[in-house]
Each structure stands twice: as structure tokens, then as C-alpha cells.
């Protein structure tokens, strides 16, 4: 399970404890503040541990790299710092797909070059984005879902309703926007591959 971190002062003792338990890396999540991210990055480097995870909402990927991140799990919020010049946005939440539909792919390519040069990894989990964006009837009709409890499938739909609210839309509008974002993320992965950046496949299978 995760540990809530509300102060940068928690970083050093937490990372020290993780090292003592035998962990090789520290995973951060989307609600971490920039100050806390930098503190965790410094503490992880001092212990010889990798800093990985979801890019926090409050920073760009470049800022996260500067703080010490060496692997990004999922492509959430890659739009921060990489938006089309004529598109402005003041709401950053990893569950809001809108920014991801207005990417500046030249800026994404520069990021890909930086990541390749510094051996920064990404795990794009495209399947998650593609499946979540499907119309409900299509998504639940997949034959492999016969192995998934109905309660879990129902929870997925309730989750998309919640994401829609966080993204300031309803579930169907969220899905339409998410479909466009899923297409844009394919282009992001294509660019990262062209630039030689290291990547791993991932499914985010619990979702």
C-alpha cells in the first residue's frame, strides 16, 4: 500500500525505511507536491534507489526528471508543458483527458530526445487508455471479461462516472475525449520509439 506524504520533511526517513526493507525503487503518485517530489528524489539518490511512478499533477515531465524521476508509469499529464501554442488550460488532473488532445508533438519529440539521452524509461499502458475510452456496451462485451467478477465491471463504470466529474464532464463526454487522447498517446509512443527512448509494455491490469 501507499504512504501519504504531506511534508517534504518526511522524505528522508521514509526512503531510509524503504531501503532498510529491501526495496530498490520508490514510486511516487500524482498528488505529490513539487517540494515533496524533489525531497524524495534527493533522498532516493542518496540511498542509490530509483525514483519512478506517475508524474505528479503539479509538475511537467521535465521538472520531474530534474527532481530525479527515471521512469514514468502511464502518460497522464504529459500535456503539461507540451500543449499547442493556441491552447491554454488551467485545470490539471490526471483523470481529465482534455489536455492530452491538444499536444504539441514537436515539444513531445524534444522531451523524447531528452529521455533517450538520459535513459529515462516510460511505461505507457496504452491498453488502459484504449479500453477506458470505449463505449460502455463495447467495453463490457469483450470475451475475456467472463473471467472478471460482475462487481468489478460495475465498479469500472462507476469509476468512469467519477472521472467524468473530475474532468468536468459526464461519462459519455469523457469517453469521447478519452478516445481522442488515446489516439494522441499512440503518437507519443511512436515519437518516443523513434527517438530511441527505453519503454516497457504495461496493462495497468487491475483497471
CSV table of N, CA and C in Angstrom, one decimal, residues 15-164:
chain,number,residue,atom,x,y,z
A,15,UNK,N,12.3,7.1,2.8
A,15,UNK,CA,13.1,6.4,1.9
A,15,UNK,C,14.1,5.6,2.6
A,16,UNK,N,14.6,6.0,3.7
A,16,UNK,CA,15.6,5.2,4.5
A,16,UNK,C,14.9,3.9,5.0
A,17,UNK,N,13.6,4.0,5.4
A,17,UNK,CA,12.9,2.8,5.8
A,17,UNK,C,12.7,1.9,4.6
A,18,UNK,N,12.3,2.4,3.5
A,18,UNK,CA,12.1,1.6,2.3
A,18,UNK,C,13.4,0.9,1.9
A,19,UNK,N,14.5,1.5,2.0
A,19,UNK,CA,15.8,0.9,1.7
A,19,UNK,C,16.1,-0.2,2.7
A,20,UNK,N,15.8,0.0,4.0
A,20,UNK,CA,16.0,-1.0,5.0
A,20,UNK,C,15.2,-2.2,4.8
A,21,UNK,N,14.0,-2.0,4.2
A,21,UNK,CA,13.1,-3.2,3.9
A,21,UNK,C,13.5,-3.9,2.7
A,22,UNK,N,14.5,-3.4,1.9
A,22,UNK,CA,15.0,-4.1,0.8
A,22,UNK,C,14.4,-3.7,-0.6
A,23,UNK,N,13.7,-2.6,-0.6
A,23,UNK,CA,13.2,-2.0,-1.9
A,23,UNK,C,14.3,-1.4,-2.7
A,24,UNK,N,14.2,-1.5,-4.0
A,24,UNK,CA,15.2,-1.0,-5.0
A,24,UNK,C,14.7,0.3,-5.6
A,25,UNK,N,13.5,0.7,-5.5
A,25,UNK,CA,13.0,1.9,-6.1
A,25,UNK,C,11.8,2.5,-5.2
A,26,UNK,N,11.6,3.7,-5.4
A,26,UNK,CA,10.5,4.4,-4.8
A,26,UNK,C,9.5,4.9,-5.8
A,27,UNK,N,8.2,4.6,-5.6
A,27,UNK,CA,7.2,5.0,-6.6
A,27,UNK,C,6.4,6.2,-6.0
A,28,UNK,N,6.3,7.2,-6.8
A,28,UNK,CA,5.5,8.4,-6.4
A,28,UNK,C,4.2,8.5,-7.2
A,29,UNK,N,3.3,9.2,-6.6
A,29,UNK,CA,2.0,9.3,-7.3
A,29,UNK,C,1.6,10.7,-7.6
A,30,UNK,N,0.4,10.9,-8.2
A,30,UNK,CA,0.0,12.1,-8.8
A,30,UNK,C,-0.2,13.3,-7.9
A,31,UNK,N,-0.5,13.1,-6.6
A,31,UNK,CA,-0.8,14.2,-5.7
A,31,UNK,C,0.3,14.8,-4.9
A,32,UNK,N,1.5,14.3,-5.2
A,32,UNK,CA,2.7,14.8,-4.5
A,32,UNK,C,3.0,16.2,-4.9
A,33,UNK,N,3.4,17.1,-4.0
A,33,UNK,CA,3.8,18.5,-4.3
A,33,UNK,C,5.1,18.5,-4.9
A,34,UNK,N,5.5,19.6,-5.6
A,34,UNK,CA,6.8,19.7,-6.2
A,34,UNK,C,7.9,19.6,-5.2
A,35,UNK,N,7.7,20.3,-4.0
A,35,UNK,CA,8.7,20.3,-2.9
A,35,UNK,C,8.9,18.8,-2.4
A,36,UNK,N,7.8,18.1,-2.2
A,36,UNK,CA,8.0,16.7,-1.7
A,36,UNK,C,8.6,15.8,-2.8
A,37,UNK,N,8.3,16.0,-4.1
A,37,UNK,CA,8.9,15.3,-5.1
A,37,UNK,C,10.4,15.5,-5.1
A,38,UNK,N,10.8,16.7,-5.0
A,38,UNK,CA,12.3,17.0,-5.0
A,38,UNK,C,13.0,16.4,-3.8
A,39,UNK,N,12.3,16.4,-2.7
A,39,UNK,CA,12.8,15.8,-1.5
A,39,UNK,C,13.0,14.3,-1.6
A,40,UNK,N,12.0,13.7,-2.1
A,40,UNK,CA,12.0,12.2,-2.3
A,40,UNK,C,13.1,11.9,-3.3
A,41,UNK,N,13.2,12.7,-4.4
A,41,UNK,CA,14.3,12.4,-5.4
A,41,UNK,C,15.7,12.5,-4.8
A,42,UNK,N,15.9,13.5,-3.9
A,42,UNK,CA,17.2,13.7,-3.3
A,42,UNK,C,17.5,12.5,-2.3
A,43,UNK,N,16.4,12.1,-1.6
A,43,UNK,CA,16.6,11.1,-0.6
A,43,UNK,C,16.9,9.7,-1.3
A,44,UNK,N,16.1,9.5,-2.4
A,44,UNK,CA,16.3,8.2,-3.2
A,44,UNK,C,17.7,8.2,-3.8
A,45,UNK,N,18.2,9.3,-4.3
A,45,UNK,CA,19.5,9.3,-4.9
A,45,UNK,C,20.6,9.0,-3.9
A,46,UNK,N,20.4,9.6,-2.7
A,46,UNK,CA,21.4,9.3,-1.6
A,46,UNK,C,21.4,7.9,-1.2
A,47,UNK,N,20.3,7.1,-1.3
A,47,UNK,CA,20.2,5.7,-1.0
A,47,UNK,C,20.5,4.8,-2.2
A,48,UNK,N,20.8,5.4,-3.4
A,48,UNK,CA,21.0,4.6,-4.5
A,48,UNK,C,19.8,3.9,-5.1
A,49,UNK,N,18.6,4.5,-4.9
A,49,UNK,CA,17.4,3.9,-5.3
A,49,UNK,C,16.8,4.8,-6.5
A,50,UNK,N,16.1,4.1,-7.4
A,50,UNK,CA,15.4,4.7,-8.5
A,50,UNK,C,14.1,5.4,-8.0
A,51,UNK,N,13.8,6.5,-8.7
A,51,UNK,CA,12.5,7.2,-8.4
A,51,UNK,C,11.7,7.0,-9.6
A,52,UNK,N,10.5,6.4,-9.4
A,52,UNK,CA,9.6,6.1,-10.6
A,52,UNK,C,8.2,6.4,-10.2
A,53,UNK,N,7.2,6.2,-11.1
A,53,UNK,CA,5.8,6.4,-10.8
A,53,UNK,C,5.1,7.3,-11.8
A,54,UNK,N,3.9,7.7,-11.3
A,54,UNK,CA,3.1,8.7,-12.1
A,54,UNK,C,3.7,10.1,-11.9
A,55,UNK,N,3.7,10.8,-13.0
A,55,UNK,CA,4.2,12.2,-12.9
A,55,UNK,C,3.2,13.0,-12.1
A,56,UNK,N,3.6,13.6,-11.0
A,56,UNK,CA,2.7,14.4,-10.2
A,56,UNK,C,1.9,15.5,-11.0
A,57,UNK,N,0.7,15.8,-10.6
A,57,UNK,CA,-0.1,16.8,-11.3
A,57,UNK,C,0.6,18.1,-11.4
A,58,UNK,N,1.4,18.5,-10.4
A,58,UNK,CA,1.8,19.9,-10.2
A,58,UNK,C,3.1,20.1,-11.0
A,59,UNK,N,3.7,19.2,-11.7
A,59,UNK,CA,4.9,19.4,-12.4
A,59,UNK,C,4.9,18.8,-13.8
A,60,UNK,N,5.8,19.3,-14.7
A,60,UNK,CA,5.9,18.7,-16.0
A,60,UNK,C,6.8,17.5,-16.0
A,61,UNK,N,6.9,16.8,-17.0
A,61,UNK,CA,7.8,15.6,-17.1
A,61,UNK,C,9.3,16.1,-16.9
A,62,UNK,N,9.6,17.2,-17.6
A,62,UNK,CA,11.0,17.7,-17.5
A,62,UNK,C,11.3,18.1,-16.0
A,63,UNK,N,10.3,18.7,-15.3
A,63,UNK,CA,10.6,19.1,-13.9
A,63,UNK,C,10.7,17.8,-13.1
A,64,UNK,N,9.9,16.8,-13.4
A,64,UNK,CA,10.0,15.5,-12.6
A,64,UNK,C,11.4,14.9,-12.9
A,65,UNK,N,11.9,14.9,-14.1
A,65,UNK,CA,13.2,14.4,-14.4
A,65,UNK,C,14.3,15.1,-13.6
A,66,UNK,N,14.1,16.5,-13.6
A,66,UNK,CA,15.1,17.3,-12.8
A,66,UNK,C,15.1,16.9,-11.3
A,67,UNK,N,13.9,16.5,-10.9
A,67,UNK,CA,13.8,16.1,-9.4
A,67,UNK,C,14.3,14.7,-9.2
A,68,UNK,N,14.6,13.9,-10.3
A,68,UNK,CA,15.2,12.6,-10.1
A,68,UNK,C,14.4,11.5,-10.6
A,69,UNK,N,13.3,11.7,-11.3
A,69,UNK,CA,12.5,10.6,-11.8
A,69,UNK,C,13.2,9.9,-13.0
A,70,UNK,N,13.2,8.6,-13.0
A,70,UNK,CA,13.9,7.8,-14.0
A,70,UNK,C,13.0,6.9,-14.8
A,71,UNK,N,11.7,6.9,-14.4
A,71,UNK,CA,10.7,6.1,-15.1
A,71,UNK,C,9.3,6.6,-14.9
A,72,UNK,N,8.6,6.8,-16.0
A,72,UNK,CA,7.2,7.3,-15.8
A,72,UNK,C,6.2,6.2,-16.2
A,73,UNK,N,5.3,6.0,-15.2
A,73,UNK,CA,4.3,4.9,-15.4
A,73,UNK,C,3.0,5.6,-15.9
A,74,UNK,N,2.6,5.3,-17.1
A,74,UNK,CA,1.4,5.9,-17.8
A,74,UNK,C,1.8,7.2,-18.3
A,75,UNK,N,1.0,7.7,-19.2
A,75,UNK,CA,1.2,9.0,-19.9
A,75,UNK,C,0.4,10.2,-19.4
A,76,UNK,N,-0.2,10.0,-18.2
A,76,UNK,CA,-1.0,11.0,-17.6
A,76,UNK,C,-0.3,12.3,-17.5
A,77,UNK,N,-0.9,13.4,-17.9
A,77,UNK,CA,-0.4,14.8,-17.8
A,77,UNK,C,0.9,15.0,-18.6
A,78,UNK,N,1.2,14.2,-19.6
A,78,UNK,CA,2.3,14.6,-20.4
A,78,UNK,C,2.0,15.9,-21.1
A,79,UNK,N,0.8,16.3,-21.2
A,79,UNK,CA,0.4,17.6,-21.8
A,79,UNK,C,1.0,18.8,-21.1
A,80,UNK,N,1.3,18.7,-19.8
A,80,UNK,CA,1.8,19.9,-19.1
A,80,UNK,C,3.2,20.3,-19.6
A,81,UNK,N,3.2,21.5,-20.2
A,81,UNK,CA,4.5,21.9,-20.8
A,81,UNK,C,4.6,21.5,-22.3
A,82,UNK,N,3.6,20.8,-22.8
A,82,UNK,CA,3.6,20.3,-24.2
A,82,UNK,C,2.3,20.5,-24.9
A,83,UNK,N,1.6,21.6,-24.6
A,83,UNK,CA,0.4,22.0,-25.2
A,83,UNK,C,0.6,22.8,-26.5
A,84,UNK,N,-0.4,22.6,-27.4
A,84,UNK,CA,-0.4,23.5,-28.6
A,84,UNK,C,-0.3,25.0,-28.2
A,85,UNK,N,0.3,25.8,-28.9
A,85,UNK,CA,0.5,27.2,-28.5
A,85,UNK,C,-0.8,28.0,-28.4
A,86,UNK,N,-1.8,27.6,-29.2
A,86,UNK,CA,-3.0,28.4,-29.1
A,86,UNK,C,-4.0,27.8,-28.1
A,87,UNK,N,-3.6,26.8,-27.3
A,87,UNK,CA,-4.5,26.2,-26.4
A,87,UNK,C,-4.0,26.4,-25.0
A,88,UNK,N,-4.8,27.0,-24.1
A,88,UNK,CA,-4.4,27.2,-22.7
A,88,UNK,C,-5.4,26.4,-21.8
A,89,UNK,N,-4.8,26.0,-20.7
A,89,UNK,CA,-5.6,25.2,-19.8
A,89,UNK,C,-5.1,25.5,-18.4
A,90,UNK,N,-6.1,25.6,-17.4
A,90,UNK,CA,-5.7,25.9,-16.1
A,90,UNK,C,-6.2,24.8,-15.1
A,91,UNK,N,-6.5,23.7,-15.6
A,91,UNK,CA,-7.0,22.6,-14.7
A,91,UNK,C,-6.2,21.4,-15.0
A,92,UNK,N,-5.5,20.9,-14.0
A,92,UNK,CA,-4.6,19.7,-14.2
A,92,UNK,C,-5.0,18.6,-13.2
A,93,UNK,N,-5.5,17.6,-13.8
A,93,UNK,CA,-5.9,16.4,-13.1
A,93,UNK,C,-5.6,15.2,-14.0
A,94,UNK,N,-5.0,14.2,-13.5
A,94,UNK,CA,-4.6,13.1,-14.3
A,94,UNK,C,-5.8,12.3,-15.0
A,95,UNK,N,-7.0,12.5,-14.4
A,95,UNK,CA,-8.1,11.8,-14.9
A,95,UNK,C,-8.9,12.7,-16.0
A,96,UNK,N,-8.4,13.9,-16.2
A,96,UNK,CA,-9.1,14.7,-17.2
A,96,UNK,C,-8.3,14.5,-18.6
A,97,UNK,N,-9.0,14.0,-19.6
A,97,UNK,CA,-8.3,13.7,-20.8
A,97,UNK,C,-8.2,14.9,-21.8
A,98,UNK,N,-8.8,16.0,-21.5
A,98,UNK,CA,-8.8,17.1,-22.5
A,98,UNK,C,-7.4,17.6,-22.8
A,99,UNK,N,-6.5,17.9,-21.9
A,99,UNK,CA,-5.2,18.4,-22.3
A,99,UNK,C,-4.5,17.5,-23.3
A,100,UNK,N,-4.7,16.1,-23.1
A,100,UNK,CA,-4.0,15.2,-23.9
A,100,UNK,C,-4.4,15.2,-25.4
A,101,UNK,N,-5.5,15.9,-25.7
A,101,UNK,CA,-6.0,16.0,-27.1
A,101,UNK,C,-5.4,17.2,-27.8
A,102,UNK,N,-4.6,18.0,-27.1
A,102,UNK,CA,-4.0,19.2,-27.7
A,102,UNK,C,-2.5,19.3,-27.5
A,103,UNK,N,-1.9,18.2,-27.9
A,103,UNK,CA,-0.4,18.1,-27.7
A,103,UNK,C,0.3,18.8,-28.8
A,104,UNK,N,1.4,19.4,-28.4
A,104,UNK,CA,2.4,19.9,-29.3
A,104,UNK,C,3.5,18.8,-29.5
A,105,UNK,N,3.4,18.1,-30.6
A,105,UNK,CA,4.2,16.9,-30.8
A,105,UNK,C,5.7,17.3,-31.1
A,106,UNK,N,6.0,18.5,-31.5
A,106,UNK,CA,7.4,18.9,-31.6
A,106,UNK,C,8.0,19.0,-30.2
A,107,UNK,N,7.2,19.5,-29.2
A,107,UNK,CA,7.6,19.6,-27.8
A,107,UNK,C,7.8,18.2,-27.3
A,108,UNK,N,6.8,17.3,-27.6
A,108,UNK,CA,6.9,15.9,-27.1
A,108,UNK,C,8.2,15.3,-27.7
A,109,UNK,N,8.5,15.6,-28.9
A,109,UNK,CA,9.8,15.0,-29.5
A,109,UNK,C,11.0,15.5,-28.8
A,110,UNK,N,11.0,16.7,-28.4
A,110,UNK,CA,12.2,17.2,-27.6
A,110,UNK,C,12.3,16.5,-26.3
A,111,UNK,N,11.1,16.3,-25.7
A,111,UNK,CA,11.1,15.5,-24.4
A,111,UNK,C,11.6,14.1,-24.7
A,112,UNK,N,11.2,13.5,-25.8
A,112,UNK,CA,11.7,12.1,-26.1
A,112,UNK,C,13.2,12.1,-26.3
A,113,UNK,N,13.7,13.1,-26.9
A,113,UNK,CA,15.2,13.2,-27.1
A,113,UNK,C,15.9,13.3,-25.8
A,114,UNK,N,15.3,14.1,-24.9
A,114,UNK,CA,15.9,14.2,-23.6
A,114,UNK,C,15.9,12.9,-22.8
A,115,UNK,N,14.7,12.2,-22.9
A,115,UNK,CA,14.6,11.0,-22.2
A,115,UNK,C,15.5,9.9,-22.7
A,116,UNK,N,15.7,9.9,-24.0
A,116,UNK,CA,16.6,8.9,-24.6
A,116,UNK,C,18.0,9.1,-24.2
A,117,UNK,N,18.4,10.4,-24.2
A,117,UNK,CA,19.8,10.7,-23.9
A,117,UNK,C,20.1,10.4,-22.4
A,118,UNK,N,19.1,10.5,-21.5
A,118,UNK,CA,19.3,10.3,-20.1
A,118,UNK,C,18.9,8.9,-19.6
A,119,UNK,N,18.4,8.1,-20.6
A,119,UNK,CA,18.0,6.7,-20.2
A,119,UNK,C,16.8,6.8,-19.3
A,120,UNK,N,15.8,7.6,-19.6
A,120,UNK,CA,14.6,7.7,-18.8
A,120,UNK,C,13.6,6.9,-19.4
A,121,UNK,N,13.0,5.9,-18.6
A,121,UNK,CA,12.0,5.0,-19.1
A,121,UNK,C,10.6,5.5,-19.0
A,122,UNK,N,9.7,4.9,-19.8
A,122,UNK,CA,8.3,5.1,-19.7
A,122,UNK,C,7.6,3.8,-19.9
A,123,UNK,N,6.4,3.7,-19.2
A,123,UNK,CA,5.5,2.5,-19.3
A,123,UNK,C,4.2,3.1,-19.7
A,124,UNK,N,3.8,3.1,-21.0
A,124,UNK,CA,2.7,3.9,-21.4
A,124,UNK,C,1.3,3.3,-21.1
A,125,UNK,N,1.2,2.1,-20.9
A,125,UNK,CA,-0.1,1.4,-20.6
A,125,UNK,C,-1.2,1.8,-21.6
A,126,UNK,N,-0.9,1.7,-22.8
A,126,UNK,CA,-1.9,2.1,-23.8
A,126,UNK,C,-3.2,1.4,-23.8
A,127,UNK,N,-3.1,0.1,-23.4
A,127,UNK,CA,-4.4,-0.7,-23.3
A,127,UNK,C,-5.4,-0.1,-22.3
A,128,UNK,N,-4.9,0.4,-21.2
A,128,UNK,CA,-5.8,1.0,-20.3
A,128,UNK,C,-6.5,2.2,-20.9
A,129,UNK,N,-5.8,3.1,-21.6
A,129,UNK,CA,-6.4,4.3,-22.2
A,129,UNK,C,-7.4,3.9,-23.3
A,130,UNK,N,-7.0,2.9,-24.1
A,130,UNK,CA,-7.9,2.5,-25.2
A,130,UNK,C,-9.2,1.8,-24.7
A,131,UNK,N,-9.0,0.9,-23.7
A,131,UNK,CA,-10.2,0.3,-23.2
A,131,UNK,C,-11.2,1.2,-22.4
A,132,UNK,N,-10.6,2.1,-21.6
A,132,UNK,CA,-11.4,3.0,-20.8
A,132,UNK,C,-12.2,4.0,-21.7
A,133,UNK,N,-11.7,4.2,-22.9
A,133,UNK,CA,-12.4,5.2,-23.8
A,133,UNK,C,-13.5,4.5,-24.7
A,134,UNK,N,-13.6,3.2,-24.6
A,134,UNK,CA,-14.6,2.5,-25.5
A,134,UNK,C,-16.0,2.8,-25.0
A,135,UNK,N,-17.0,2.8,-25.9
A,135,UNK,CA,-18.4,2.9,-25.4
A,135,UNK,C,-18.7,1.8,-24.5
A,136,UNK,N,-19.5,2.0,-23.5
A,136,UNK,CA,-19.8,1.0,-22.4
A,136,UNK,C,-20.1,-0.3,-23.0
A,137,UNK,N,-21.1,-0.4,-23.9
A,137,UNK,CA,-21.6,-1.7,-24.5
A,137,UNK,C,-20.4,-2.4,-25.1
A,138,UNK,N,-19.6,-1.7,-25.8
A,138,UNK,CA,-18.4,-2.4,-26.5
A,138,UNK,C,-17.4,-2.9,-25.4
A,139,UNK,N,-17.1,-2.1,-24.4
A,139,UNK,CA,-16.1,-2.4,-23.5
A,139,UNK,C,-16.5,-3.6,-22.7
A,140,UNK,N,-17.8,-3.7,-22.3
A,140,UNK,CA,-18.2,-4.9,-21.4
A,140,UNK,C,-18.5,-6.1,-22.2
A,141,UNK,N,-18.5,-6.0,-23.6
A,141,UNK,CA,-18.7,-7.2,-24.4
A,141,UNK,C,-17.5,-8.0,-24.7
A,142,UNK,N,-16.3,-7.6,-24.3
A,142,UNK,CA,-15.1,-8.3,-24.6
A,142,UNK,C,-15.1,-9.7,-23.9
A,143,UNK,N,-14.9,-10.7,-24.7
A,143,UNK,CA,-15.0,-12.1,-24.2
A,143,UNK,C,-14.1,-12.4,-23.0
A,144,UNK,N,-13.0,-11.7,-22.9
A,144,UNK,CA,-12.1,-12.0,-21.7
A,144,UNK,C,-12.7,-11.6,-20.4
A,145,UNK,N,-13.7,-10.7,-20.4
A,145,UNK,CA,-14.3,-10.2,-19.2
A,145,UNK,C,-15.2,-11.3,-18.5
A,146,UNK,N,-15.3,-12.5,-19.2
A,146,UNK,CA,-16.0,-13.6,-18.5
A,146,UNK,C,-15.2,-14.0,-17.3
A,147,UNK,N,-14.0,-13.7,-17.2
A,147,UNK,CA,-13.2,-14.1,-16.1
A,147,UNK,C,-13.2,-13.0,-14.9
A,148,UNK,N,-13.9,-11.9,-15.2
A,148,UNK,CA,-13.9,-10.8,-14.2
A,148,UNK,C,-15.2,-10.7,-13.5
A,149,UNK,N,-15.2,-10.6,-12.2
A,149,UNK,CA,-16.5,-10.6,-11.4
A,149,UNK,C,-17.3,-9.4,-11.9
A,150,UNK,N,-18.6,-9.6,-11.9
A,150,UNK,CA,-19.5,-8.5,-12.4
A,150,UNK,C,-19.4,-7.3,-11.5
A,151,UNK,N,-19.1,-7.5,-10.2
A,151,UNK,CA,-19.0,-6.4,-9.3
A,151,UNK,C,-17.8,-5.5,-9.7
A,152,UNK,N,-16.7,-6.1,-10.2
A,152,UNK,CA,-15.6,-5.3,-10.6
A,152,UNK,C,-15.9,-4.5,-11.9
A,153,UNK,N,-16.6,-5.1,-12.8
A,153,UNK,CA,-17.0,-4.5,-14.0
A,153,UNK,C,-17.9,-3.3,-13.7
A,154,UNK,N,-18.9,-3.5,-12.8
A,154,UNK,CA,-19.7,-2.4,-12.4
A,154,UNK,C,-18.9,-1.2,-11.7
A,155,UNK,N,-17.9,-1.6,-11.0
A,155,UNK,CA,-17.1,-0.6,-10.3
A,155,UNK,C,-16.3,0.2,-11.4
A,156,UNK,N,-15.9,-0.4,-12.5
A,156,UNK,CA,-15.2,0.3,-13.6
A,156,UNK,C,-16.1,1.4,-14.1
A,157,UNK,N,-17.4,1.1,-14.3
A,157,UNK,CA,-18.3,2.1,-14.9
A,157,UNK,C,-18.5,3.2,-13.9
A,158,UNK,N,-18.6,2.9,-12.6
A,158,UNK,CA,-18.8,3.9,-11.6
A,158,UNK,C,-17.5,4.8,-11.5
A,159,UNK,N,-16.4,4.2,-11.8
A,159,UNK,CA,-15.1,4.9,-11.8
A,159,UNK,C,-15.1,5.9,-12.9
A,160,UNK,N,-15.5,5.5,-14.1
A,160,UNK,CA,-15.6,6.5,-15.2
A,160,UNK,C,-16.5,7.6,-15.0
A,161,UNK,N,-17.6,7.3,-14.3
A,161,UNK,CA,-18.5,8.4,-13.9
A,161,UNK,C,-17.8,9.4,-13.0
A,162,UNK,N,-17.0,8.9,-12.1
A,162,UNK,CA,-16.3,9.8,-11.2
A,162,UNK,C,-15.2,10.6,-11.9
A,163,UNK,N,-14.5,9.9,-12.9
A,163,UNK,CA,-13.5,10.6,-13.7
A,163,UNK,C,-14.2,11.7,-14.5
A,164,UNK,N,-15.4,11.4,-15.0
A,164,UNK,CA,-16.0,12.4,-15.8
A,164,UNK,C,-16.3,13.7,-14.9
